[in-house]
Amino acid sequence: MSDSGASRLRRQLESGGFEARLYVKQLSQQSDGDRDLQEHRQRVQALAEETAQNLKRNVYQNYRQFIETAREISYLESEMYQLSHLLTEQKSSLESIPLALLPAAAAGASAGEDTAGAGPRERGAAQAGFLPGPAGVPREGSGTGEEGKQRTLTTLLEKVEGCRDLLETPGQYLVYNGDLVEYDADHMAQLQRVHGFLMNDCLLVATWLPQRRGMYRYNALYPLDRLAVVNVKDNPPMKDMFKLLMFPESRIFQAENAKIKREWLEVLEETKRALSDKRRQEQEEAAAPRAPPPVTSKGSNPFEDEDDEELATPEAEEEKVDLSMEWIQELPEDLDVCIAQRDFEGAVDLLDKLNHYLEDKPSPPPVKELRAKVDERVRQLTEVLVFELSPDRSLRGGPKATRRAVSQLIRLGQCTKACELFLRNRAAAVHTAIRQLRIEGATLLYIHKLCHVFFTSLLETAREFETDFAGTDSGCYSAFVVWARSAMGMFVDAFSKQVFDSKESLSTAAECVKVAKEHCQQLGEIGLDLTFIIHALLVKDIQGALHSYKEIIIEATKHRNSEEMWRRMNLMTPEALGKLKEEMKSCGVSNFEQYTGDDCWVNLSYTVVAFTKQTMGFLEEALKLYFPELHMVLLESLVEIILVAVQHVDYSLRCEQDPEKKAFIRQNASFLYETVLPVVERRFEEGVGKPAKQLQDLRNASRLLRVNPESTTSVV
């Protein structure tokens, strides 16, 4: 196809108004016959392959750059958040120095003068009846008390449907509010208009009600101690945005302009810091030692309980736990940031640091309150790690991709859950790999691929399990063995469906089972022996295959017996005779030369020769399938097959009256009893490892008729 023709076809297929049905109809009308349609189909196929190759080439070229860029963006976002946080703290510290020197009267007067020309942040503060203090901590305005703050909050929240419960929190007041536009965090598409209400301890997000002007509907409420604020760099046309991080989600909002965005960021950080300082102060006051009660003599209160006196000292000691350190105060917020940024190792390190600090400490109320907050973060972190190991996530990367989440769950004391989720994830991965395996036309080729995929996955899973759970409870290893047996059942289902349900020949089934056994023995490298499991799961299918093939041989032998004429074989050519000798030699019949005559004659019946080759072939294939559970099944099948030939020879000797034919039958009987049956016994013993008494009894108990050459009388 020429380049111009290919370009024209590509433009036609890429056009916006392209309709496949109309295109095919026009093509059918314009074509002269089937040949034109085939050529056009080849052109379309070539174009599709070219497009696929170009797409694959572009993906390969850009994939590594995309991964590196995403990693750099993640690092940059984390650094920018930390930098913004530090700059905000520095700015607050610098602002507090001159403001602290101003007289309170001057501060009140300037606040009254600036209310009319203030920005949205100051207007919202004035409506709430307070002005921002020097360090960003809200303080009362002129002449407005707690009742005024509550009344203002009540008035504003009456416009928000579904948030009556907020008014039940004592000491809560409005800090800041304003209109925002929410964008999708993944695609940066505009979602909805919202209104934010920042209280002194939480942030309320409400959506607009278009049909009711000035009214809103409750959307979400986020406690400030679980909220992280990130500045989003302007990238036109996306600008004036900031991100709120709260497990397990994040939301992006756009302010009206850069000034309002800056005010939102500042007031959020100041309010969070004020809340943190307030709670730190409360904990310090609670942790401060109380004044000792006045000492009274025992004689003044004869009813005083001695136990109360003994318990007084430990209670006083229990409350002397220092929680005023900065890293402890910021621990809940730091955990939220780590979880939002998927820094699982950092989160667990913080938890370990806290547990080590409180290891030998008592548990007064402030410590219990801190532990309650931390336990909530531990629950959130556990949920994230569980989701990381869920089969719904991508299963690419092999078992090593789960190591990060598994190791952190183990560090959190969730060893059993980590084991369960790891094995469930690997089971889903193995199932997906088997299901995606392409079924080839050749069964043996498919089985080779199936065994490679399954046993490689099993070996990698076992090694990763040993690495991740080394030194843990030994019960995890028992769980792995149970999982391995379950996975082996999944493998055997796919194996049996392709090998046994499709009625493959016994030789093909034997080769497939041999391949599976060889792969299974490779697990011995790590001390895992599942051979007995694969035997137990395959025994029923192999029994069915042996029984089915035994019936085929018996039916074929009976059919040949019915047409038996007891004549010598004439192979016509030396090549055919030489081929038969090789076949009999491969069957273990080494003395076949004595049964060959002049030219190309063989002094045996075609029925006996065919029976010998078929029986020895069945035995060889069956020995490839052999394991101890199949001993009696194989032995009984051999006995049934041999009895068909033995009984036919005995019957022919008794019924035949022609002396020449009787002598020929006797020669075939001698070959059968003295050559074939011993070879079967010897080969069975070599393959199984012990003699077959049933075969010996069959040979000894068979009635070999000895015919007197000078008489037609048969003597038993």
XYZ file of C-alpha atoms in Angstrom:
716
model
C 0.000 0.000 0.000
C 1.401 3.389 -1.016
C 2.092 6.108 1.548
C -0.530 8.405 0.002
C -3.156 5.651 0.110
C -2.311 4.845 3.723
C -2.481 8.514 4.703
C -5.815 8.944 2.967
C -7.223 5.859 4.677
C -5.917 7.023 8.067
C -7.502 10.470 7.666
C -10.780 8.863 6.684
C -10.806 6.588 9.744
C -9.754 9.411 12.103
C -12.409 11.883 10.895
C -14.922 12.989 13.493
C -17.987 11.962 11.491
C -16.733 8.471 10.650
C -19.427 5.775 10.815
C -18.318 2.181 10.416
C -21.639 0.865 9.132
C -21.925 3.530 6.388
C -18.267 3.073 5.461
C -18.637 -0.695 4.999
C -21.833 -0.214 2.989
C -20.154 2.208 0.597
C -17.123 -0.030 0.311
C -19.283 -3.049 -0.554
C -21.078 -1.100 -3.261
C -17.850 0.186 -4.834
C -15.903 -3.103 -4.776
C -15.843 -5.436 -7.747
C -15.792 -8.608 -5.747
C -14.364 -10.550 -2.860
C -10.787 -9.852 -3.888
C -11.171 -6.088 -3.484
C -12.682 -6.550 -0.044
C -9.828 -8.843 1.013
C -7.236 -6.318 -0.184
C -8.964 -3.477 1.641
C -9.188 -5.613 4.764
C -5.437 -6.231 4.564
C -4.816 -2.487 4.222
C -6.922 -1.747 7.297
C -5.161 -4.545 9.210
C -1.733 -3.198 8.213
C -2.777 0.284 9.335
C -4.001 -1.093 12.678
C -0.731 -2.944 13.252
C 1.287 0.141 12.343
C -0.779 2.265 14.739
C -0.347 -0.314 17.511
C 3.417 -0.399 16.994
C 3.645 3.393 17.053
C 1.573 3.553 20.214
C 3.677 0.868 21.884
C 6.868 2.663 20.861
C 5.622 5.955 22.292
C 4.550 4.290 25.526
C 7.952 2.647 25.956
C 9.746 5.927 25.241
C 7.688 7.971 27.683
C 7.026 5.421 30.413
C 10.292 5.846 32.298
C 10.127 9.639 31.987
C 6.560 9.585 33.261
C 7.504 7.504 36.309
C 10.477 9.728 37.125
C 8.404 12.881 36.653
C 5.634 11.577 38.916
C 8.193 10.723 41.592
C 9.793 14.156 41.357
C 6.385 15.835 41.533
C 5.589 13.865 44.680
C 8.883 14.872 46.288
C 8.422 18.490 45.198
C 4.889 18.636 46.563
C 6.078 17.344 49.935
C 8.958 19.839 50.046
C 6.718 22.723 49.005
C 4.249 21.881 51.743
C 7.016 21.823 54.342
C 8.458 25.061 52.996
C 5.044 26.755 53.060
C 4.524 25.571 56.621
C 7.900 26.964 57.727
C 7.345 30.280 55.966
C 3.926 30.649 57.572
C 5.424 30.060 61.014
C 8.205 32.584 60.360
C 5.719 35.176 59.119
C 3.513 34.713 62.184
C 6.517 35.075 64.479
C 7.635 38.258 62.755
C 4.156 39.762 62.815
C 3.730 39.026 66.518
C 6.764 41.169 67.466
C 5.476 44.672 66.468
C 1.844 43.876 67.249
C 2.743 42.837 70.767
C 4.179 46.321 71.386
C 1.020 48.193 70.351
C -1.303 49.271 73.159
C -4.563 47.434 73.380
C -6.552 50.654 72.815
C -4.702 51.453 69.607
C -5.282 47.911 68.355
C -9.032 48.229 69.084
C -9.296 51.611 67.361
C -7.466 50.513 64.254
C -9.635 47.413 64.109
C -12.784 49.556 64.123
C -11.465 51.831 61.393
C -10.386 49.036 59.069
C -13.565 46.991 59.171
C -15.214 48.868 56.326
C -12.301 48.449 53.892
C -11.126 45.009 55.020
C -10.812 41.991 52.741
C -12.971 38.884 52.939
C -10.955 37.448 55.801
C -11.382 40.541 58.007
C -15.023 40.958 57.015
C -15.771 37.380 58.033
C -13.986 37.929 61.317
C -15.884 41.107 62.024
C -19.191 39.434 61.286
C -18.280 36.762 63.779
C -17.569 39.433 66.382
C -13.811 39.026 66.754
C -10.530 40.146 65.184
C -7.415 38.025 64.548
C -4.939 38.364 67.345
C -1.177 38.935 67.096
C -0.273 35.289 66.678
C -3.272 34.322 64.627
C -5.305 33.338 67.697
C -8.841 34.747 67.566
C -9.712 37.199 70.310
C -12.825 39.093 71.172
C -13.660 42.353 69.421
C -14.939 45.495 71.097
C -18.023 44.777 73.074
C -18.755 41.301 71.729
C -18.668 38.238 74.002
C -19.213 34.516 73.709
C -22.959 35.002 73.239
C -22.329 37.257 70.234
C -19.996 34.711 68.651
C -22.504 31.906 69.133
C -25.342 34.088 67.812
C -23.356 34.953 64.661
C -22.469 31.293 64.085
C -26.109 30.305 64.584
C -27.295 32.934 62.102
C -24.871 31.787 59.405
C -25.418 28.066 59.915
C -29.185 28.480 59.761
C -28.591 28.951 56.051
C -26.958 25.506 55.829
C -29.255 22.486 55.718
C -28.301 19.434 57.776
C -25.771 20.878 60.268
C -27.818 21.477 63.418
C -25.543 19.165 65.418
C -22.662 21.634 65.080
C -24.405 24.053 67.414
C -24.195 21.561 70.262
C -20.412 21.985 70.651
C -19.678 24.509 73.432
C -17.123 27.223 72.747
C -17.345 26.873 68.956
C -17.366 30.025 66.850
C -16.850 31.119 63.262
C -13.353 32.217 62.207
C -13.618 32.702 58.455
C -15.946 31.905 55.553
C -16.074 32.444 51.811
C -17.055 31.084 48.393
C -14.882 28.491 46.648
C -15.004 26.345 43.511
C -14.161 22.631 43.860
C -12.150 20.813 41.164
C -11.604 17.098 40.528
C -8.269 16.020 42.035
C -7.422 13.666 39.147
C -8.682 15.404 36.008
C -8.811 19.017 37.258
C -12.364 19.393 35.972
C -14.702 21.829 37.723
C -17.143 19.996 39.993
C -19.295 22.444 41.953
C -19.511 25.745 43.817
C -19.124 25.456 47.576
C -18.989 27.709 50.605
C -16.440 27.120 53.343
C -17.121 27.848 57.030
C -13.943 27.731 59.141
C -14.670 27.280 62.856
C -12.102 27.372 65.601
C -11.904 23.531 65.642
C -13.236 22.313 62.272
C -13.927 23.202 58.640
C -17.458 22.891 57.228
C -17.950 22.576 53.457
C -21.439 23.282 52.081
C -22.702 23.183 48.495
C -24.823 25.830 46.810
C -28.549 25.383 46.298
C -29.217 27.035 42.909
C -32.987 27.086 43.356
C -32.729 28.777 46.780
C -30.551 31.869 46.708
C -28.315 32.339 49.704
C -28.938 28.798 51.032
C -26.523 25.867 51.222
C -26.594 22.108 51.857
C -24.196 20.370 54.234
C -21.451 18.461 52.374
C -18.590 17.544 54.749
C -17.057 18.388 58.109
C -13.303 18.000 58.776
C -11.680 18.343 62.228
C -8.692 20.662 61.980
C -6.369 18.299 63.830
C -6.861 15.744 61.036
C -6.533 18.216 58.175
C -3.425 19.170 56.177
C -3.327 22.199 53.863
C -1.134 22.217 50.737
C -0.563 25.173 48.444
C -1.071 24.271 44.759
C 1.327 25.952 42.370
C -0.367 28.095 39.716
C -0.441 26.472 36.295
C -2.647 28.606 34.003
C -5.511 28.383 33.529
C -5.507 26.479 36.852
C -4.551 29.058 39.469
C -5.430 30.358 42.949
C -5.922 26.785 44.197
C -5.104 24.940 47.390
C -5.479 21.307 48.424
C -6.914 19.815 51.615
C -5.510 16.433 52.627
C -7.593 14.233 54.927
C -7.536 10.473 54.977
C -8.519 8.754 52.783
C -9.262 11.531 50.304
C -8.025 14.896 49.101
C -9.978 17.852 47.694
C -8.876 20.833 45.598
C -10.537 24.254 45.872
C -10.082 27.452 43.875
C -10.390 30.866 45.496
C -11.702 33.998 43.797
C -8.245 35.563 43.480
C -4.710 35.246 44.788
C -5.385 37.486 47.819
C -8.313 35.391 49.033
C -6.329 32.212 48.455
C -3.487 33.588 50.584
C -5.943 34.549 53.305
C -7.448 31.055 53.300
C -4.007 29.460 53.654
C -2.948 31.840 56.411
C -6.120 31.642 58.451
C -6.200 27.855 58.178
C -2.641 27.540 59.457
C -3.218 30.120 62.208
C -6.416 28.441 63.375
C -4.766 25.016 63.371
C -1.867 26.404 65.381
C -4.211 28.128 67.808
C -6.130 24.902 68.325
C -2.874 22.998 68.852
C -1.629 25.573 71.385
C -4.931 25.467 73.215
C -4.890 21.700 73.548
C -1.233 21.700 74.542
C -2.013 24.197 77.283
C -4.900 22.050 78.481
C -2.658 18.990 78.604
C 0.043 20.882 80.490
C -2.494 22.069 83.012
C -3.851 18.554 83.384
C -0.346 17.120 83.710
C 0.755 19.709 86.336
C 1.013 18.243 89.880
C -1.867 19.155 92.112
C -1.403 20.814 95.485
C -1.182 18.228 98.251
C -4.249 18.032 100.449
C -3.943 19.298 104.040
C -2.420 16.736 106.338
C -4.780 15.495 108.974
C -4.026 13.113 111.764
C -5.553 9.704 111.755
C -7.107 10.447 115.043
C -9.184 13.328 113.673
C -11.023 11.070 111.193
C -11.396 7.535 112.517
C -13.467 6.542 109.460
C -10.737 7.387 106.909
C -9.910 4.474 104.620
C -6.285 3.446 104.737
C -6.456 2.390 101.065
C -7.238 5.975 100.015
C -3.996 7.133 101.574
C -2.021 4.407 99.856
C -3.538 5.233 96.435
C -2.994 8.990 96.697
C 0.715 8.889 95.910
C 0.468 6.698 92.756
C -2.290 8.956 91.369
C -0.093 11.980 91.808
C 2.792 10.181 90.155
C 0.629 8.996 87.265
C -0.127 12.541 86.160
C 3.542 13.492 85.881
C 3.943 12.529 82.185
C 5.532 15.202 80.025
C 3.481 15.592 76.833
C 4.540 19.164 76.105
C 7.267 18.236 73.609
C 6.635 19.603 70.139
C 6.892 16.273 68.303
C 4.231 14.747 70.595
C 1.885 17.703 70.163
C 2.207 17.550 66.384
C 2.145 13.750 66.206
C -1.533 13.338 65.128
C -1.142 15.940 62.400
C 2.176 14.441 61.262
C 0.542 11.037 61.051
C -2.239 12.498 58.895
C 0.323 14.000 56.538
C 2.290 10.746 56.310
C -0.863 8.772 55.543
C -2.013 11.313 52.947
C 1.413 11.271 51.270
C 1.621 7.447 51.493
C 4.721 7.661 53.651
C 3.857 4.461 55.529
C 7.358 3.914 56.882
C 7.451 7.429 58.345
C 4.067 6.929 60.006
C 5.119 3.643 61.613
C 8.431 5.194 62.728
C 6.486 7.926 64.535
C 4.270 5.324 66.205
C 7.302 3.315 67.308
C 8.886 6.457 68.703
C 5.749 7.256 70.716
C 5.351 3.688 72.004
C 8.984 3.635 73.069
C 8.548 6.951 74.903
C 5.377 5.838 76.714
C 6.564 2.275 77.302
C 7.174 2.539 81.051
C 4.980 5.577 81.673
C 1.650 5.552 83.538
C -1.615 6.367 81.741
C -3.256 9.493 83.151
C -6.182 11.073 81.221
C -3.952 13.207 78.916
C -2.025 10.090 77.836
C -5.257 8.193 77.273
C -6.587 11.067 75.165
C -3.386 11.103 73.105
C -3.523 7.346 72.641
C -7.140 7.600 71.503
C -6.134 10.060 68.791
C -3.176 7.926 67.781
C -5.282 4.749 67.727
C -7.636 6.426 65.265
C -4.662 7.161 62.987
C -3.447 3.579 63.391
C -6.854 2.375 62.267
C -6.709 4.677 59.237
C -3.167 3.562 58.407
C -4.205 -0.083 58.710
C -7.104 0.493 56.334
C -4.770 2.048 53.764
C -2.299 -0.843 54.045
C -5.125 -3.365 53.775
C -6.320 -1.622 50.631
C -2.786 -1.762 49.227
C -2.862 -5.555 49.583
C -6.405 -6.039 48.319
C -6.818 -7.994 45.052
C -8.651 -4.972 43.605
C -5.304 -3.211 43.318
C -2.951 -3.872 40.424
C -1.380 -7.334 40.659
C 1.629 -6.419 38.556
C 5.109 -6.383 40.036
C 5.042 -9.864 41.541
C 5.153 -10.711 45.247
C 7.864 -8.119 45.952
C 5.348 -5.345 45.236
C 3.506 -6.276 48.453
C 6.586 -6.180 50.682
C 6.171 -2.528 51.696
C 2.604 -2.877 52.960
C 3.236 -6.297 54.554
C 6.312 -5.135 56.479
C 4.463 -2.105 57.895
C 1.483 -4.223 58.958
C 3.861 -6.584 60.748
C 5.471 -3.619 62.517
C 1.988 -2.514 63.615
C 1.449 -5.913 65.241
C -0.947 -7.106 62.518
C 1.086 -10.177 61.539
C -1.899 -12.490 61.093
C -3.782 -9.971 58.972
C -0.668 -9.284 56.901
C -0.244 -13.017 56.261
C -3.888 -13.444 55.278
C -3.898 -10.439 52.933
C -0.554 -11.371 51.366
C -1.717 -14.894 50.569
C -5.082 -13.647 49.298
C -3.305 -11.172 47.026
C -1.005 -13.863 45.658
C -3.932 -16.257 45.120
C -5.655 -13.609 43.000
C -2.423 -13.015 41.079
C -1.953 -16.735 40.366
C -5.590 -17.092 39.323
C -5.296 -14.098 36.984
C -2.060 -15.417 35.464
C -3.629 -18.824 34.773
C -6.786 -17.282 33.353
C -4.831 -14.995 31.023
C -2.725 -17.873 29.720
C -3.505 -18.442 26.082
C -4.763 -21.950 25.254
C -2.641 -23.272 22.414
C -3.632 -25.950 19.921
C -0.973 -28.356 21.217
C -1.861 -29.593 24.706
C 1.732 -30.327 25.737
C 2.831 -26.780 24.796
C 0.042 -25.278 26.901
C 0.940 -27.499 29.870
C 4.587 -26.400 29.651
C 3.478 -22.754 29.828
C 0.955 -23.466 32.589
C 3.534 -25.248 34.752
C 6.109 -22.519 34.192
C 3.687 -19.734 35.134
C 2.207 -21.496 38.167
C 5.292 -23.031 39.755
C 7.401 -19.919 39.128
C 4.742 -17.832 40.895
C 4.556 -20.358 43.717
C 8.338 -20.378 44.135
C 8.548 -16.564 44.137
C 5.678 -16.353 46.619
C 7.362 -18.860 48.939
C 10.660 -16.980 48.876
C 8.964 -13.626 49.456
C 6.913 -15.136 52.285
C 10.060 -16.459 53.930
C 11.666 -13.021 53.622
C 8.683 -11.040 54.932
C 7.619 -13.327 57.771
C 11.015 -14.506 59.019
C 11.017 -14.451 62.810
C 7.231 -14.196 63.125
C 4.745 -16.646 64.573
C 5.141 -20.153 63.152
C 1.372 -20.233 62.574
C 1.944 -18.114 59.474
C 3.905 -20.958 57.906
C 1.004 -23.316 58.513
C -1.246 -20.803 56.765
C 1.160 -20.761 53.819
C 1.060 -24.558 53.500
C -2.760 -24.449 53.492
C -2.648 -21.714 50.854
C -0.180 -23.699 48.739
C -2.537 -26.676 48.755
C -5.415 -24.438 47.700
C -3.310 -22.935 44.914
C -2.322 -26.436 43.804
C -6.024 -27.271 43.537
C -6.483 -24.257 41.257
C -3.597 -25.485 39.097
C -4.915 -29.050 38.915
C -8.352 -27.788 37.833
C -6.819 -25.980 34.851
C -4.494 -28.930 34.175
C -7.235 -31.575 34.234
C -9.593 -29.483 32.119
C -7.008 -29.306 29.344
C -5.512 -32.824 29.622
C -8.173 -35.217 30.850
C -11.482 -33.537 29.997
C -10.402 -33.116 26.362
C -9.824 -36.909 26.063
C -6.172 -36.688 25.098
C -4.227 -39.881 24.396
C -2.586 -41.705 27.259
C 0.892 -40.871 25.932
C 0.067 -37.131 25.889
C -1.438 -37.319 29.382
C 1.652 -39.164 30.619
C 3.987 -36.516 29.205
C 1.908 -33.712 30.731
C 1.893 -35.364 34.180
C 5.640 -35.943 33.915
C 6.181 -32.223 33.199
C 4.018 -31.248 36.191
C 5.938 -33.609 38.504
C 9.295 -32.228 37.378
C 8.200 -28.647 38.067
C 6.756 -29.677 41.431
C 10.069 -31.210 42.473
C 11.751 -27.817 41.974
C 9.955 -26.598 45.090
C 12.262 -28.869 47.065
C 14.890 -26.146 46.724
C 13.078 -24.172 49.431
C 12.048 -27.206 51.485
C 8.491 -27.357 50.162
C 7.340 -30.784 48.944
C 3.898 -30.742 47.327
C 4.303 -33.933 45.283
C 1.904 -35.854 47.503
C -0.708 -33.120 47.039
C -0.524 -33.220 43.263
C -0.766 -37.034 43.436
C -3.848 -36.866 45.623
C -5.528 -34.308 43.372
C -4.735 -36.140 40.118
C -5.381 -39.716 41.212
C -9.049 -39.729 40.209
C -8.383 -38.287 36.746
C -5.492 -40.694 36.106
C -7.620 -43.646 37.199
C -10.260 -42.581 34.720
C -7.657 -42.229 31.931
C -6.194 -45.704 32.634
C -9.634 -47.259 32.714
C -10.643 -45.548 29.472
C -7.482 -46.608 27.630
C -7.760 -50.150 29.010
C -11.249 -50.400 27.536
C -9.944 -49.168 24.170
C -7.224 -51.881 24.108
C -9.672 -54.606 25.135
C -12.167 -53.594 22.446
C -9.432 -53.456 19.801
C -8.088 -56.873 20.846
C -11.548 -58.440 20.760
C -12.152 -56.992 17.318
C -8.889 -58.465 15.985
C -9.666 -61.798 17.648
C -13.008 -61.953 15.855
C -11.254 -61.681 12.490
C -8.322 -63.976 13.348
C -7.381 -66.431 10.543
C -4.208 -67.755 12.216
C -1.898 -67.006 9.321
C 1.734 -65.936 9.253
C 2.560 -62.270 8.655
C 4.056 -61.287 5.304
C 5.620 -57.837 5.547
C 6.454 -57.746 1.830
C 9.631 -55.627 2.160
C 12.836 -55.942 4.200
C 12.355 -52.374 5.391
C 9.017 -53.224 6.974
C 10.553 -56.299 8.606
C 13.460 -54.258 9.970
C 11.032 -51.668 11.359
C 9.026 -54.394 13.127
C 12.209 -55.807 14.660
C 13.101 -52.371 16.027
C 9.613 -51.930 17.462
C 9.710 -55.304 19.192
C 13.188 -54.598 20.517
C 11.969 -51.275 21.976
C 9.159 -53.243 23.647
C 11.751 -55.418 25.393
C 11.413 -58.532 23.166
C 15.080 -59.285 22.459
C 14.632 -62.761 20.934
C 12.250 -61.758 18.155
C 14.766 -62.943 15.534
C 13.848 -66.597 16.166
C 10.268 -65.902 15.085
C 11.235 -64.503 11.668
C 11.338 -66.761 8.607
C 12.683 -66.607 5.076
C 12.295 -63.486 3.023
C 9.839 -61.179 4.818
C 7.753 -63.718 6.704
C 7.114 -63.680 10.438
C 6.062 -66.920 12.115
C 3.522 -65.167 14.329
C -0.061 -64.027 13.939
C -0.822 -60.364 13.261
C -3.193 -60.414 16.255
C -0.497 -61.509 18.715
C 2.082 -59.053 17.368
C -0.389 -56.143 17.530
C -1.428 -57.179 21.049
C 2.219 -57.244 22.163
C 2.963 -53.735 20.857
C -0.249 -52.270 22.278
C 0.164 -53.875 25.711
C 3.805 -52.831 26.094
C 2.929 -49.299 24.939
C 0.156 -49.114 27.553
C 2.547 -50.343 30.262
C 5.258 -47.800 29.381
C 2.841 -44.850 29.420
C 1.139 -46.068 32.593
C 4.484 -46.299 34.404
C 5.068 -42.596 33.642
C 1.808 -41.891 35.473
C 2.538 -44.320 38.304
C 2.553 -43.467 41.988
C 1.671 -45.772 44.908
C -2.034 -44.866 44.994
C -2.372 -46.226 41.426
C -0.637 -49.598 42.033
C -3.731 -51.799 42.145
C -5.492 -49.885 39.369
C -2.563 -50.406 36.978
C -2.094 -54.049 37.969
C -5.763 -54.930 37.540
C -5.849 -53.193 34.148
C -2.850 -55.214 32.939
C -4.405 -58.478 34.121
C -7.677 -57.702 32.330
C -5.864 -56.874 29.075
C -3.675 -60.016 29.186
C -6.630 -62.285 29.998
C -8.351 -61.258 26.768
C -5.410 -62.537 24.672
C -4.742 -65.621 26.835
C -8.350 -66.757 26.767
C -8.534 -66.293 22.989
C -5.404 -68.435 22.430
C -6.657 -71.172 24.766
C -10.045 -71.192 23.096
C -8.485 -71.409 19.612
C -6.286 -74.378 20.687
C -9.290 -76.273 21.981
C -11.471 -75.624 18.944
C -9.015 -75.817 16.047
C -8.948 -79.206 14.257
C -6.424 -78.498 11.482
C -3.017 -79.863 12.652
C -1.007 -77.167 10.816
C -3.043 -74.311 12.236
C -2.953 -75.901 15.709
C 0.830 -76.041 15.533
C 0.889 -72.374 14.475
C -1.445 -71.452 17.353
C 0.807 -73.329 19.768
C 3.799 -71.332 18.498
C 1.907 -68.067 19.116
C 0.896 -69.325 22.584
C 4.517 -70.116 23.353
C 5.541 -66.592 22.295
C 2.811 -65.136 24.444
C 3.514 -67.147 27.606
C 7.293 -67.526 27.456
C 8.284 -64.192 25.941
C 5.627 -61.489 26.318
C 4.378 -62.194 29.847
C 7.913 -62.369 31.385
C 8.799 -59.082 29.666
C 5.646 -57.478 31.135
C 6.517 -58.800 34.615
C 10.127 -57.623 34.434
C 9.231 -54.147 33.109
C 6.511 -53.700 35.734
C 8.920 -54.647 38.510
C 11.562 -52.218 37.177
C 9.065 -49.361 36.994
C 7.329 -49.988 40.324
C 10.194 -51.314 42.401
C 8.565 -54.561 43.543
C 7.362 -57.755 41.799
C 3.765 -58.240 40.719
C 2.489 -61.455 42.279
C -0.764 -61.257 40.313
C 1.129 -61.392 36.996
C 3.190 -64.368 38.150
C 0.059 -66.212 39.249
C -1.586 -65.445 35.921
C 1.327 -66.958 33.982
C 1.593 -70.007 36.209
C -2.121 -70.715 36.303
C -2.662 -70.352 32.563
C -3.432 -73.636 30.850
C -0.799 -74.111 28.203
C -1.986 -76.871 25.887
C 0.784 -79.152 24.777
C -0.036 -80.777 21.462
C 1.415 -84.199 20.475
C 2.957 -83.724 17.023
C 2.068 -87.342 16.047
C -1.522 -87.111 17.215
C -4.445 -84.725 16.925
C -5.379 -85.256 20.553
C -4.863 -82.336 22.861
C -3.484 -83.077 26.298
C -3.945 -80.589 29.057
